[in-house]
PDB file of C-alpha atoms in Angstrom:
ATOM      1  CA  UNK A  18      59.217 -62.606 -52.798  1.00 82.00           C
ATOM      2  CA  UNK A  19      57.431 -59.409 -53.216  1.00 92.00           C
ATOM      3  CA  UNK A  20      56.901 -56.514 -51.372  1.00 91.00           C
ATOM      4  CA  UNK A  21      54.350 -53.465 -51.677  1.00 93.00           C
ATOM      5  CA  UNK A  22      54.113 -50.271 -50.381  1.00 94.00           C
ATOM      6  CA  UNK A  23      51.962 -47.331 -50.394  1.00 96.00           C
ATOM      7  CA  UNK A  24      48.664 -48.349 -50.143  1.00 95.00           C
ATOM      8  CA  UNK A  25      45.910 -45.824 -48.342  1.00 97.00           C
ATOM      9  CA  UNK A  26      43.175 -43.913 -48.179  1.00 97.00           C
ATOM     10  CA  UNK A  27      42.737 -40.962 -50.467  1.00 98.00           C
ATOM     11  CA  UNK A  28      40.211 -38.944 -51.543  1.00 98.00           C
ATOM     12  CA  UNK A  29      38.539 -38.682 -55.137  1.00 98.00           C
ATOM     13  CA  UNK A  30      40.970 -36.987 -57.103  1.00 98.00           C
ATOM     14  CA  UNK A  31      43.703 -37.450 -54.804  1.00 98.00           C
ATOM     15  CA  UNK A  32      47.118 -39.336 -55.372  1.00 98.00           C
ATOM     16  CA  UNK A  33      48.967 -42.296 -54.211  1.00 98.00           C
ATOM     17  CA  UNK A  34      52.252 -43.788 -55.233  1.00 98.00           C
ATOM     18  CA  UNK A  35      52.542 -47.466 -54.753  1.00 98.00           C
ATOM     19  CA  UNK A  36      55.732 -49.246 -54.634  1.00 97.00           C
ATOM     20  CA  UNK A  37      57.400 -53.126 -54.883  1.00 95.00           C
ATOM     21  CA  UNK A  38      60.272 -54.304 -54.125  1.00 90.00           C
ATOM     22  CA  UNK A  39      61.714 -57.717 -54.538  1.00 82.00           C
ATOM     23  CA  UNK A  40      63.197 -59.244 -51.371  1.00 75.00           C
ATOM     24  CA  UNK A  41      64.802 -62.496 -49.759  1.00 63.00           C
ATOM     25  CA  UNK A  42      66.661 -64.107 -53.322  1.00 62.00           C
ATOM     26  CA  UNK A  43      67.677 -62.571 -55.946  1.00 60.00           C
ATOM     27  CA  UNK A  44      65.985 -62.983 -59.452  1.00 67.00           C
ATOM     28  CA  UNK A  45      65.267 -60.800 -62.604  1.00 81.00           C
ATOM     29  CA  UNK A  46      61.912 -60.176 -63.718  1.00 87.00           C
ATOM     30  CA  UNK A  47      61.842 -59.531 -67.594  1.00 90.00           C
ATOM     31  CA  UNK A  48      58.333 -57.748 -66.952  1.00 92.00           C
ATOM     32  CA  UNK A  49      56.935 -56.340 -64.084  1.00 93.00           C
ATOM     33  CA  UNK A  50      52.910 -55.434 -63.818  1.00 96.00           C
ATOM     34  CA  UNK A  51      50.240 -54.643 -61.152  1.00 98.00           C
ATOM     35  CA  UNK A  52      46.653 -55.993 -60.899  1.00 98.00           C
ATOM     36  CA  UNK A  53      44.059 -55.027 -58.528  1.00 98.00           C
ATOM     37  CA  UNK A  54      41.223 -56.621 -56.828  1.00 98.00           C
ATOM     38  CA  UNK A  55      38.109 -55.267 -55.944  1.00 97.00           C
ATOM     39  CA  UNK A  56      35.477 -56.497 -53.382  1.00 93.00           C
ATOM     40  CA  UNK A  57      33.573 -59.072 -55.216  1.00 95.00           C
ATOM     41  CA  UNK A  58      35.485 -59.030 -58.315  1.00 96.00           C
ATOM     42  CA  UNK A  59      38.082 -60.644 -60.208  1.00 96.00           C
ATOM     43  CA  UNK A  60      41.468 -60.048 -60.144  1.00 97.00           C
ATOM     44  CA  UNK A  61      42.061 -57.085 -63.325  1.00 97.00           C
ATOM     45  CA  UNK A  62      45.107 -56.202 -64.900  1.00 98.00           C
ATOM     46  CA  UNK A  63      46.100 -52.703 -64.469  1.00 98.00           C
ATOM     47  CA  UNK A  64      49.452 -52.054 -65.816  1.00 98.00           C
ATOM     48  CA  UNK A  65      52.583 -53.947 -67.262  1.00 97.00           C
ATOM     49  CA  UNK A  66      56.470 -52.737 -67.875  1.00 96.00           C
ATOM     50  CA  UNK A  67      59.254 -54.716 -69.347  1.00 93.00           C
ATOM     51  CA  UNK A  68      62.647 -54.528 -68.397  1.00 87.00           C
ATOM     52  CA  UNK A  69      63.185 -52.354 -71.841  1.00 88.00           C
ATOM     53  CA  UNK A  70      60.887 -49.827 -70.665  1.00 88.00           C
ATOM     54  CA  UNK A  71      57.618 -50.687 -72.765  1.00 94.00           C
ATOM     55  CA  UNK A  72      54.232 -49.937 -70.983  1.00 97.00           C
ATOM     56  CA  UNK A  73      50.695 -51.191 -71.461  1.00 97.00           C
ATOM     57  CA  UNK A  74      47.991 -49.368 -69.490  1.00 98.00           C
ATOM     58  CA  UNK A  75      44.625 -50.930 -68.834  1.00 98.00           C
ATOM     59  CA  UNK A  76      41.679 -48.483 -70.610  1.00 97.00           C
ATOM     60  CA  UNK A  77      40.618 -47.625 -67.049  1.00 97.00           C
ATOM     61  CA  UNK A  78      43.818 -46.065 -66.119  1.00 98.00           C
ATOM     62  CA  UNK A  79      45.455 -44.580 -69.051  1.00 98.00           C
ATOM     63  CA  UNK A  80      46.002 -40.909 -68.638  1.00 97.00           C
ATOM     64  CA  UNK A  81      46.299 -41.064 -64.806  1.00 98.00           C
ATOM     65  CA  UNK A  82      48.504 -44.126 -63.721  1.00 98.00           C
ATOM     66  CA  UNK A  83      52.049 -44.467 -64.681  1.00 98.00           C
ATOM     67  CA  UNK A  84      54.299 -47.431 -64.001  1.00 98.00           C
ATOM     68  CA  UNK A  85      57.822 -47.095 -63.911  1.00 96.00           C
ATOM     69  CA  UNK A  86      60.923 -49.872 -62.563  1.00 92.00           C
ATOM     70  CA  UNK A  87      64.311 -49.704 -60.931  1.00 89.00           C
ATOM     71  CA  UNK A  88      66.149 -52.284 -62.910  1.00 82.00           C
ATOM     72  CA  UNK A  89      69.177 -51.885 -60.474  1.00 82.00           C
ATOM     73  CA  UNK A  90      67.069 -52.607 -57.771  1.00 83.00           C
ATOM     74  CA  UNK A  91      64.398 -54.700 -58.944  1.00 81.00           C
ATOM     75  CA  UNK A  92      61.771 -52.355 -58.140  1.00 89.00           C
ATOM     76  CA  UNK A  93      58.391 -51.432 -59.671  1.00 94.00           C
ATOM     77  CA  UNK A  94      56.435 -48.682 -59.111  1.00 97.00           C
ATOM     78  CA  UNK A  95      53.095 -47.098 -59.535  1.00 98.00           C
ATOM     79  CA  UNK A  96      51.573 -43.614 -59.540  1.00 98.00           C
ATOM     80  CA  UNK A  97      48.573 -43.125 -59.556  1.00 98.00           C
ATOM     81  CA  UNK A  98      46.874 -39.588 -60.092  1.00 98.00           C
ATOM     82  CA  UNK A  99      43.274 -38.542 -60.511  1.00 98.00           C
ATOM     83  CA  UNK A 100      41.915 -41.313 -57.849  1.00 98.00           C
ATOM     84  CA  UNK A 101      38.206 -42.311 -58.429  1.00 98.00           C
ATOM     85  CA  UNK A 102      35.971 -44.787 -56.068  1.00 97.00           C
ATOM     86  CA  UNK A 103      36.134 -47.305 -58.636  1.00 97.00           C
ATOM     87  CA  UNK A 104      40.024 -47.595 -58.214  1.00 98.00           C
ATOM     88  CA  UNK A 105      39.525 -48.894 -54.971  1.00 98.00           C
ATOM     89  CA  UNK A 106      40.696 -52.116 -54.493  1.00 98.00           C
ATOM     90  CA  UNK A 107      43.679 -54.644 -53.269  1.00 98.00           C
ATOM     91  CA  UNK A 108      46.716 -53.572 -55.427  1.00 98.00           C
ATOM     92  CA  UNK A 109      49.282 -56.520 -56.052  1.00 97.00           C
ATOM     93  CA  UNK A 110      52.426 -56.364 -57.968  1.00 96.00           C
ATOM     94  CA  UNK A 111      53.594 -59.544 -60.156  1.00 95.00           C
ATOM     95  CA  UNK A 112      56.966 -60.699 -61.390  1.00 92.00           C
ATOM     96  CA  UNK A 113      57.527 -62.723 -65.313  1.00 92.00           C
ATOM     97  CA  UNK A 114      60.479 -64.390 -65.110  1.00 88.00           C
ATOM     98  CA  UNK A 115      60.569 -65.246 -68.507  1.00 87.00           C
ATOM     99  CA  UNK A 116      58.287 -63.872 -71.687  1.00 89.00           C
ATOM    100  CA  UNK A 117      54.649 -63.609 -71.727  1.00 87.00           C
ATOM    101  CA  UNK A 118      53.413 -66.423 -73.428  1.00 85.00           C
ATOM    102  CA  UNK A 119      49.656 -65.480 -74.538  1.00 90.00           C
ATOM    103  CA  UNK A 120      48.585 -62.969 -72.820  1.00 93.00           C
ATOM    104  CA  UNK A 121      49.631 -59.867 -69.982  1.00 93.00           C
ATOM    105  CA  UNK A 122      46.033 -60.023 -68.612  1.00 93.00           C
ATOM    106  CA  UNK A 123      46.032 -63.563 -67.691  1.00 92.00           C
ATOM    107  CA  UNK A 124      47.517 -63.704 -64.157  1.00 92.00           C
ATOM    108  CA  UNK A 125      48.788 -67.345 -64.816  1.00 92.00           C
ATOM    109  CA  UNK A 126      51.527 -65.709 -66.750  1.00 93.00           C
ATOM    110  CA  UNK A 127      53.309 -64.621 -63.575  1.00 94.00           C
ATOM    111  CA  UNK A 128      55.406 -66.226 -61.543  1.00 91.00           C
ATOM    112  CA  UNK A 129      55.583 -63.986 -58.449  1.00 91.00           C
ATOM    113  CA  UNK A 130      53.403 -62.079 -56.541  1.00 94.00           C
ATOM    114  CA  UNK A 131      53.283 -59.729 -53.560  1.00 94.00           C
ATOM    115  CA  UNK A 132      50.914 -59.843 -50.775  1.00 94.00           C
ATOM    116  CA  UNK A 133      49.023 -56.686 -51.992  1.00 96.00           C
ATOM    117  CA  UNK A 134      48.521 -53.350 -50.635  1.00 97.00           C
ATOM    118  CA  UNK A 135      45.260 -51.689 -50.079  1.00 97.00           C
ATOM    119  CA  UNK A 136      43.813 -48.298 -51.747  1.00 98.00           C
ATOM    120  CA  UNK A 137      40.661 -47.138 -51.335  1.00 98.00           C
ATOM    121  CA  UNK A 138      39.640 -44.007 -52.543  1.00 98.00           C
ATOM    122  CA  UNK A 139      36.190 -42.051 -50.642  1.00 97.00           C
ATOM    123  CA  UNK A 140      33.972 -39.581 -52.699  1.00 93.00           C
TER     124      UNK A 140
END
């Protein structure tokens, strides 16, 4: 399964770098991604990498989040800079085994999932 790390409190324009690990079997995730969930709200896509390197960014986060993965060690990370309210919410990291079929936003795509970590960010 999955593991995160990281989560906190932060203030507004503050930084926090989230981590996930895979744990307990071993298995290769072609992409890794995080989503978040907010109070209330659906589950979002935030951010996806591949094991090639290629990013997407959710419009919300581009230009202050940036995903990056340990291959070697099956890890996936997230940094996230420039903290507003709005990013608070239950971060969860997500494992394709295989290729995204129709679409990285659709959570059904992935096969694994960590427990999530929290962030919330105060004004």
């Amino acid at each position: 399964h999955l593991v995160e790390s990281g989560g906190g409190l932060v203030q507004a324009g503050g930084s926090l770098r989230l981590s996930c690990a895979a744990s307990g079997r071993t298995f290769s995730c072609n992409a890794m991604a995080w989503f978040r969930q907010a109070p209330g709200k659906e589950r979002e896509f935030v951010s996806i990498i591949w094991s090639r390197g290629n990013e997407v960014y959710a419009d919300s986060v581009k230009g202050r989040f940036t995903i990056s993965r340990d291959n070697a060690k099956n890890t996936v990370y997230l940094q996230m800079n420039s903290l507003k309210p709005e990013d608070t919410a239950v971060y969860y990291c997500t494992c394709a085994l295989g290729q995204i079929q129709r679409s990285i936003y659709n959570q059904y795509e992935y096969e694994y999932w960590g427990q999530g970590t929290q962030v919330t960010v105060s004004s």
